[in-house]
Short mmCIF file of C-alpha atoms and ligand atoms in Angstrom, two decimals:
data_model
loop_
_atom_site.label_atom_id
_atom_site.label_comp_id
_atom_site.label_asym_id
_atom_site.label_seq_id
_atom_site.Cartn_x
_atom_site.Cartn_y
_atom_site.Cartn_z
CA MET A 246 3.69 -131.70 -19.33
CA LYS A 247 3.17 -128.74 -21.65
CA LYS A 248 6.19 -126.48 -22.02
CA ILE A 249 6.00 -122.86 -20.93
CA VAL A 250 6.82 -120.33 -23.65
CA ILE A 251 7.17 -116.68 -22.67
CA ALA A 252 7.58 -113.81 -25.12
CA ASN A 253 9.20 -110.64 -23.81
CA PHE A 254 8.55 -107.83 -26.28
CA LYS A 255 10.64 -105.41 -24.15
CA MET A 256 10.07 -101.79 -25.37
CA ASN A 257 8.93 -102.85 -28.83
CA LYS A 258 5.70 -102.40 -30.77
CA THR A 259 3.06 -99.70 -30.53
CA PRO A 260 -0.53 -100.80 -29.93
CA SER A 261 -1.22 -100.79 -33.69
CA GLU A 262 1.92 -102.82 -34.38
CA THR A 263 0.88 -105.29 -31.68
CA LYS A 264 -2.52 -105.58 -33.33
CA GLN A 265 -0.95 -106.35 -36.73
CA TYR A 266 1.36 -108.88 -35.11
CA LEU A 267 -1.47 -110.64 -33.31
CA ILE A 268 -3.67 -110.83 -36.41
CA SER A 269 -0.96 -112.89 -38.06
CA PHE A 270 0.20 -114.80 -34.96
CA LEU A 271 -3.26 -115.82 -33.72
CA SER A 272 -4.30 -117.14 -37.11
CA LYS A 273 -1.52 -119.72 -36.91
CA TYR A 274 -0.89 -120.40 -33.22
CA GLU A 275 -2.54 -123.56 -31.89
CA ASP A 276 -3.71 -123.14 -28.31
CA TYR A 277 -3.27 -125.88 -25.71
CA LYS A 278 0.05 -127.12 -27.10
CA THR A 279 2.15 -124.85 -24.89
CA ASP A 280 1.51 -122.60 -21.91
CA LEU A 281 2.01 -119.33 -23.73
CA ILE A 282 2.54 -116.03 -21.93
CA LEU A 283 2.91 -112.78 -23.88
CA ALA A 284 4.73 -110.13 -21.80
CA LEU A 285 3.92 -106.89 -23.60
CA PRO A 286 4.52 -103.17 -23.07
CA TYR A 287 1.82 -101.56 -20.93
CA THR A 288 0.37 -99.65 -23.87
CA SER A 289 -0.29 -102.86 -25.82
CA LEU A 290 -2.06 -104.72 -23.01
CA SER A 291 -5.54 -103.50 -23.75
CA ILE A 292 -5.59 -104.35 -27.47
CA ALA A 293 -3.93 -107.70 -26.77
CA LYS A 294 -6.43 -108.53 -24.03
CA PHE A 295 -9.26 -107.87 -26.46
CA MET A 296 -7.67 -109.95 -29.22
CA ILE A 297 -6.71 -113.00 -27.16
CA ASP A 298 -10.13 -113.18 -25.50
CA LYS A 299 -11.32 -116.82 -25.40
CA ARG A 300 -7.88 -118.09 -26.39
CA GLU A 301 -5.68 -120.16 -24.07
CA ILE A 302 -3.00 -117.48 -23.89
CA SER A 303 -1.87 -115.56 -20.80
CA LEU A 304 -1.15 -111.88 -20.79
CA GLY A 305 1.96 -110.63 -19.02
CA ALA A 306 3.43 -107.25 -18.10
CA GLN A 307 7.15 -106.51 -17.86
CA ASN A 308 7.21 -104.59 -14.59
CA LEU A 309 5.07 -103.30 -11.71
CA CYS A 310 5.49 -100.76 -8.92
CA ASP A 311 6.89 -102.05 -5.65
CA ASP A 312 4.16 -100.48 -3.53
CA ASP A 313 0.56 -99.31 -3.57
CA GLU A 314 1.18 -95.83 -2.17
CA LYS A 315 -0.55 -92.96 -3.90
CA GLY A 316 2.53 -90.77 -4.56
CA CYS A 317 3.99 -92.82 -7.43
CA THR A 318 3.57 -90.67 -10.52
CA GLY A 319 4.28 -92.61 -13.69
CA GLU A 320 4.14 -96.04 -12.09
CA ILE A 321 1.71 -98.95 -12.66
CA SER A 322 0.41 -100.93 -9.70
CA GLY A 323 -0.23 -104.64 -9.43
CA LYS A 324 -3.90 -103.86 -8.90
CA MET A 325 -4.05 -101.96 -12.21
CA LEU A 326 -2.40 -104.85 -14.05
CA ALA A 327 -4.71 -107.45 -12.56
CA ASP A 328 -7.75 -105.35 -13.47
CA SER A 329 -6.41 -105.04 -17.05
CA GLY A 330 -6.51 -108.81 -17.53
CA VAL A 331 -2.82 -109.37 -16.83
CA SER A 332 -2.02 -112.67 -15.10
CA HIS A 333 1.80 -112.67 -15.11
CA VAL A 334 4.52 -110.08 -14.55
CA LEU A 335 8.27 -110.17 -15.13
CA VAL A 336 10.31 -109.11 -12.09
CA GLY A 337 14.06 -108.66 -11.82
CA HIS A 338 14.91 -108.68 -15.52
CA SER A 339 18.60 -107.87 -15.86
CA GLU A 340 17.82 -104.77 -17.92
CA ARG A 341 15.80 -103.42 -15.03
CA ARG A 342 18.43 -104.42 -12.47
CA ALA A 343 21.15 -102.64 -14.50
CA LYS A 344 19.45 -99.70 -16.14
CA PHE A 345 16.83 -98.86 -13.52
CA LYS A 346 18.96 -99.81 -10.51
CA GLU A 347 16.49 -102.34 -9.15
CA ASP A 348 18.17 -104.01 -6.20
CA SER A 349 17.19 -107.17 -4.38
CA LYS A 350 15.09 -105.25 -1.82
CA ILE A 351 12.97 -103.67 -4.55
CA ILE A 352 12.69 -106.99 -6.38
CA ASN A 353 11.50 -108.71 -3.19
CA LYS A 354 8.89 -105.96 -2.64
CA LYS A 355 7.69 -106.19 -6.25
CA ILE A 356 7.24 -109.94 -5.95
CA LYS A 357 5.22 -109.57 -2.75
CA ASN A 358 3.16 -106.81 -4.26
CA GLY A 359 2.42 -108.82 -7.39
CA LEU A 360 1.44 -111.91 -5.41
CA LYS A 361 -0.79 -109.81 -3.17
CA ASN A 362 -2.64 -108.74 -6.30
CA ARG A 363 -2.94 -112.35 -7.49
CA LEU A 364 -0.41 -111.97 -10.27
CA SER A 365 1.96 -114.80 -11.12
CA ILE A 366 5.60 -113.76 -11.01
CA ILE A 367 8.28 -114.55 -13.57
CA LEU A 368 11.46 -113.92 -11.57
CA CYS A 369 14.52 -113.41 -13.77
CA VAL A 370 17.93 -114.35 -12.39
CA GLY A 371 21.31 -114.83 -14.03
CA GLU A 372 25.03 -114.23 -13.76
CA SER A 373 27.06 -111.51 -15.48
CA LEU A 374 30.00 -112.35 -17.72
CA ALA A 375 32.35 -111.37 -14.89
CA ASP A 376 30.55 -113.80 -12.55
CA LYS A 377 30.81 -116.54 -15.16
CA ASN A 378 34.50 -115.93 -15.77
CA THR A 379 35.26 -116.08 -12.06
CA MET A 380 33.19 -119.24 -11.49
CA LYS A 381 30.56 -117.32 -9.52
CA THR A 382 27.51 -118.43 -11.53
CA LEU A 383 26.04 -120.67 -8.87
CA SER A 384 26.73 -118.34 -5.96
CA THR A 385 25.15 -115.44 -7.87
CA LEU A 386 22.03 -117.49 -8.58
CA ARG A 387 21.83 -118.50 -4.92
CA MET A 388 22.10 -114.90 -3.72
CA GLN A 389 19.58 -113.55 -6.24
CA ILE A 390 17.00 -116.24 -5.46
CA GLU A 391 17.39 -116.08 -1.68
CA GLU A 392 17.03 -112.32 -1.61
CA ALA A 393 14.12 -112.28 -4.04
CA LEU A 394 12.13 -114.95 -2.20
CA LYS A 395 12.81 -113.72 1.33
CA GLY A 396 9.65 -113.88 3.48
CA LEU A 397 7.55 -115.79 0.96
CA TYR A 398 5.36 -118.72 2.03
CA GLU A 399 5.94 -122.03 0.30
CA ASN A 400 2.45 -122.14 -1.18
CA GLU A 401 3.14 -118.82 -2.94
CA LEU A 402 5.78 -120.54 -5.10
CA GLU A 403 2.92 -122.10 -7.08
CA ASN A 404 2.51 -118.68 -8.61
CA LEU A 405 6.15 -118.18 -9.45
CA ILE A 406 8.30 -119.15 -12.42
CA ILE A 407 12.06 -118.69 -12.27
CA ALA A 408 13.68 -117.62 -15.54
CA TYR A 409 17.38 -118.40 -15.78
CA GLU A 410 18.74 -115.65 -17.99
CA PRO A 411 22.52 -115.22 -18.01
CA VAL A 412 23.15 -111.50 -18.51
CA TRP A 413 25.87 -112.21 -21.09
CA ALA A 414 23.45 -114.28 -23.20
CA ILE A 415 20.69 -111.68 -23.46
CA GLY A 416 20.57 -110.15 -26.93
CA SER A 417 24.20 -111.18 -27.58
CA GLY A 418 23.77 -114.21 -29.83
CA LYS A 419 25.73 -116.24 -27.26
CA THR A 420 24.11 -119.08 -25.30
CA PRO A 421 25.25 -121.45 -22.57
CA SER A 422 25.68 -125.12 -23.41
CA PRO A 423 22.81 -127.48 -22.50
CA LYS A 424 25.03 -128.86 -19.73
CA GLU A 425 25.58 -125.37 -18.27
CA ILE A 426 21.82 -124.74 -18.31
CA GLU A 427 21.14 -128.11 -16.72
CA ASN A 428 23.62 -127.30 -13.93
CA ALA A 429 22.09 -123.87 -13.36
CA VAL A 430 18.58 -125.33 -13.22
CA ARG A 431 19.73 -127.95 -10.73
CA ALA A 432 21.36 -125.23 -8.61
CA ILE A 433 18.18 -123.15 -8.68
CA ARG A 434 16.12 -126.12 -7.48
CA LYS A 435 18.68 -126.81 -4.76
CA VAL A 436 18.32 -123.29 -3.36
CA VAL A 437 14.53 -123.70 -3.36
CA GLU A 438 14.91 -127.06 -1.60
CA GLU A 439 17.15 -125.59 1.10
CA ASP A 440 14.97 -122.52 1.66
CA PHE A 441 11.58 -124.23 1.31
CA SER A 442 11.29 -127.99 0.73
CA LYS A 443 12.09 -130.88 -1.57
CA LYS A 444 8.53 -130.79 -2.87
CA ALA A 445 8.79 -127.06 -3.65
CA ALA A 446 12.08 -127.68 -5.47
CA GLN A 447 10.55 -130.39 -7.63
CA GLU A 448 7.46 -128.36 -8.41
CA ILE A 449 8.94 -124.93 -9.08
CA ARG A 450 8.88 -124.10 -12.78
CA VAL A 451 12.19 -123.03 -14.31
CA VAL A 452 12.68 -121.67 -17.83
CA TYR A 453 15.73 -120.50 -19.80
CA GLY A 454 16.05 -117.18 -21.67
CA GLY A 455 18.81 -115.52 -23.70
CA SER A 456 19.40 -115.37 -27.49
CA ILE A 457 16.97 -118.14 -28.36
CA THR A 458 16.35 -118.38 -32.14
CA PRO A 459 14.83 -120.96 -34.51
CA LYS A 460 18.40 -122.03 -35.30
CA ASN A 461 19.42 -122.93 -31.76
CA ILE A 462 16.03 -123.89 -30.25
CA SER A 463 16.62 -127.64 -30.59
CA LYS A 464 19.37 -127.21 -27.97
CA PHE A 465 16.84 -126.08 -25.36
CA ALA A 466 13.86 -128.30 -26.12
CA SER A 467 14.89 -131.27 -24.01
CA ILE A 468 17.11 -130.13 -21.17
CA GLU A 469 16.61 -132.13 -17.98
CA GLY A 470 14.58 -130.21 -15.42
CA LEU A 471 13.80 -127.29 -17.73
CA ASP A 472 10.11 -126.38 -18.06
CA GLY A 473 10.29 -123.92 -20.93
CA ILE A 474 11.80 -120.84 -22.51
CA LEU A 475 11.70 -117.05 -22.47
CA VAL A 476 12.20 -115.39 -25.85
CA GLY A 477 13.07 -111.71 -26.36
CA GLY A 478 14.17 -110.47 -29.80
CA ALA A 479 13.07 -113.58 -31.69
CA SER A 480 9.48 -113.22 -30.45
CA LEU A 481 9.01 -109.95 -32.32
CA GLU A 482 8.46 -111.52 -35.73
CA SER A 483 5.36 -113.70 -35.64
CA SER A 484 6.62 -116.34 -38.11
CA VAL A 485 9.97 -116.62 -36.32
CA PHE A 486 8.31 -116.95 -32.93
CA LEU A 487 5.94 -119.63 -34.27
CA GLN A 488 8.91 -121.67 -35.48
CA ILE A 489 10.38 -121.53 -31.98
CA ILE A 490 7.07 -122.49 -30.36
CA ASN A 491 6.60 -125.41 -32.72
CA ALA A 492 10.02 -126.74 -31.82
CA MET A 493 8.95 -126.87 -28.15
CA ILE A 494 5.86 -129.01 -28.74
P1 LIG B 717 16.78 -112.19 -26.07
O1 LIG B 717 16.15 -111.57 -24.73
O2 LIG B 717 15.98 -113.42 -26.41
O3 LIG B 717 16.59 -111.09 -27.10
O4 LIG B 717 18.20 -112.48 -25.79
C1 LIG B 717 15.72 -112.38 -23.69
C2 LIG B 717 15.26 -111.47 -22.56
O5 LIG B 717 15.80 -110.38 -22.39
O6 LIG B 717 14.36 -111.82 -21.80
#
């Protein structure tokens, strides 16, 4: 099975910077070796779509509006993303949960809205440091997944990837041990099994994200049950990101 590799540029790179990045990245990246998804800022989607045309690379956005109502000044709908060539969208990233006060109700609505517009969802879940220190990692994951997936049909999970991203690991240089990730992935699959089915639990794709670098990537390349990785800061330099990708092949 090919590994999934997701880049999250966050609020980095103007369209011209994205163009420069892709000129270098695309000249060296070998398609078909991984399932690559580039989650870019809205303003870079159009240039990226043009540049990755005919390549085996998926285009992702980092957010979408939770409804299709007209009175949503400043928002971007799932329909707009789909029509821009976007196939994937991040939902529930911890920065959006914390900074933009996105609660589980909003996250659930965003997922449904994305799926309705035929977008694949990358649902981010993960415990805070306080949760970790009080042994609440697994109960937090359970709560976040159950609330996010409320009301979904089992067949919709085909279009969903769960990204395990401990809040304390994002951008901090700290990472969980392979054993901790393995336990979290097992717990995530268990929730899916209880809420949907054994088959859904086996088939759901789960990736890890948080402070991945070329130095520590070997730790994440062969964790039992893990289907790939989500890379933030280290995806911003094309040569660094390529090193990470190559370690996943
Ligand atoms: P990081 O970010 O790799 O810079 O820690 C990951 C993320 O926020 O998705």
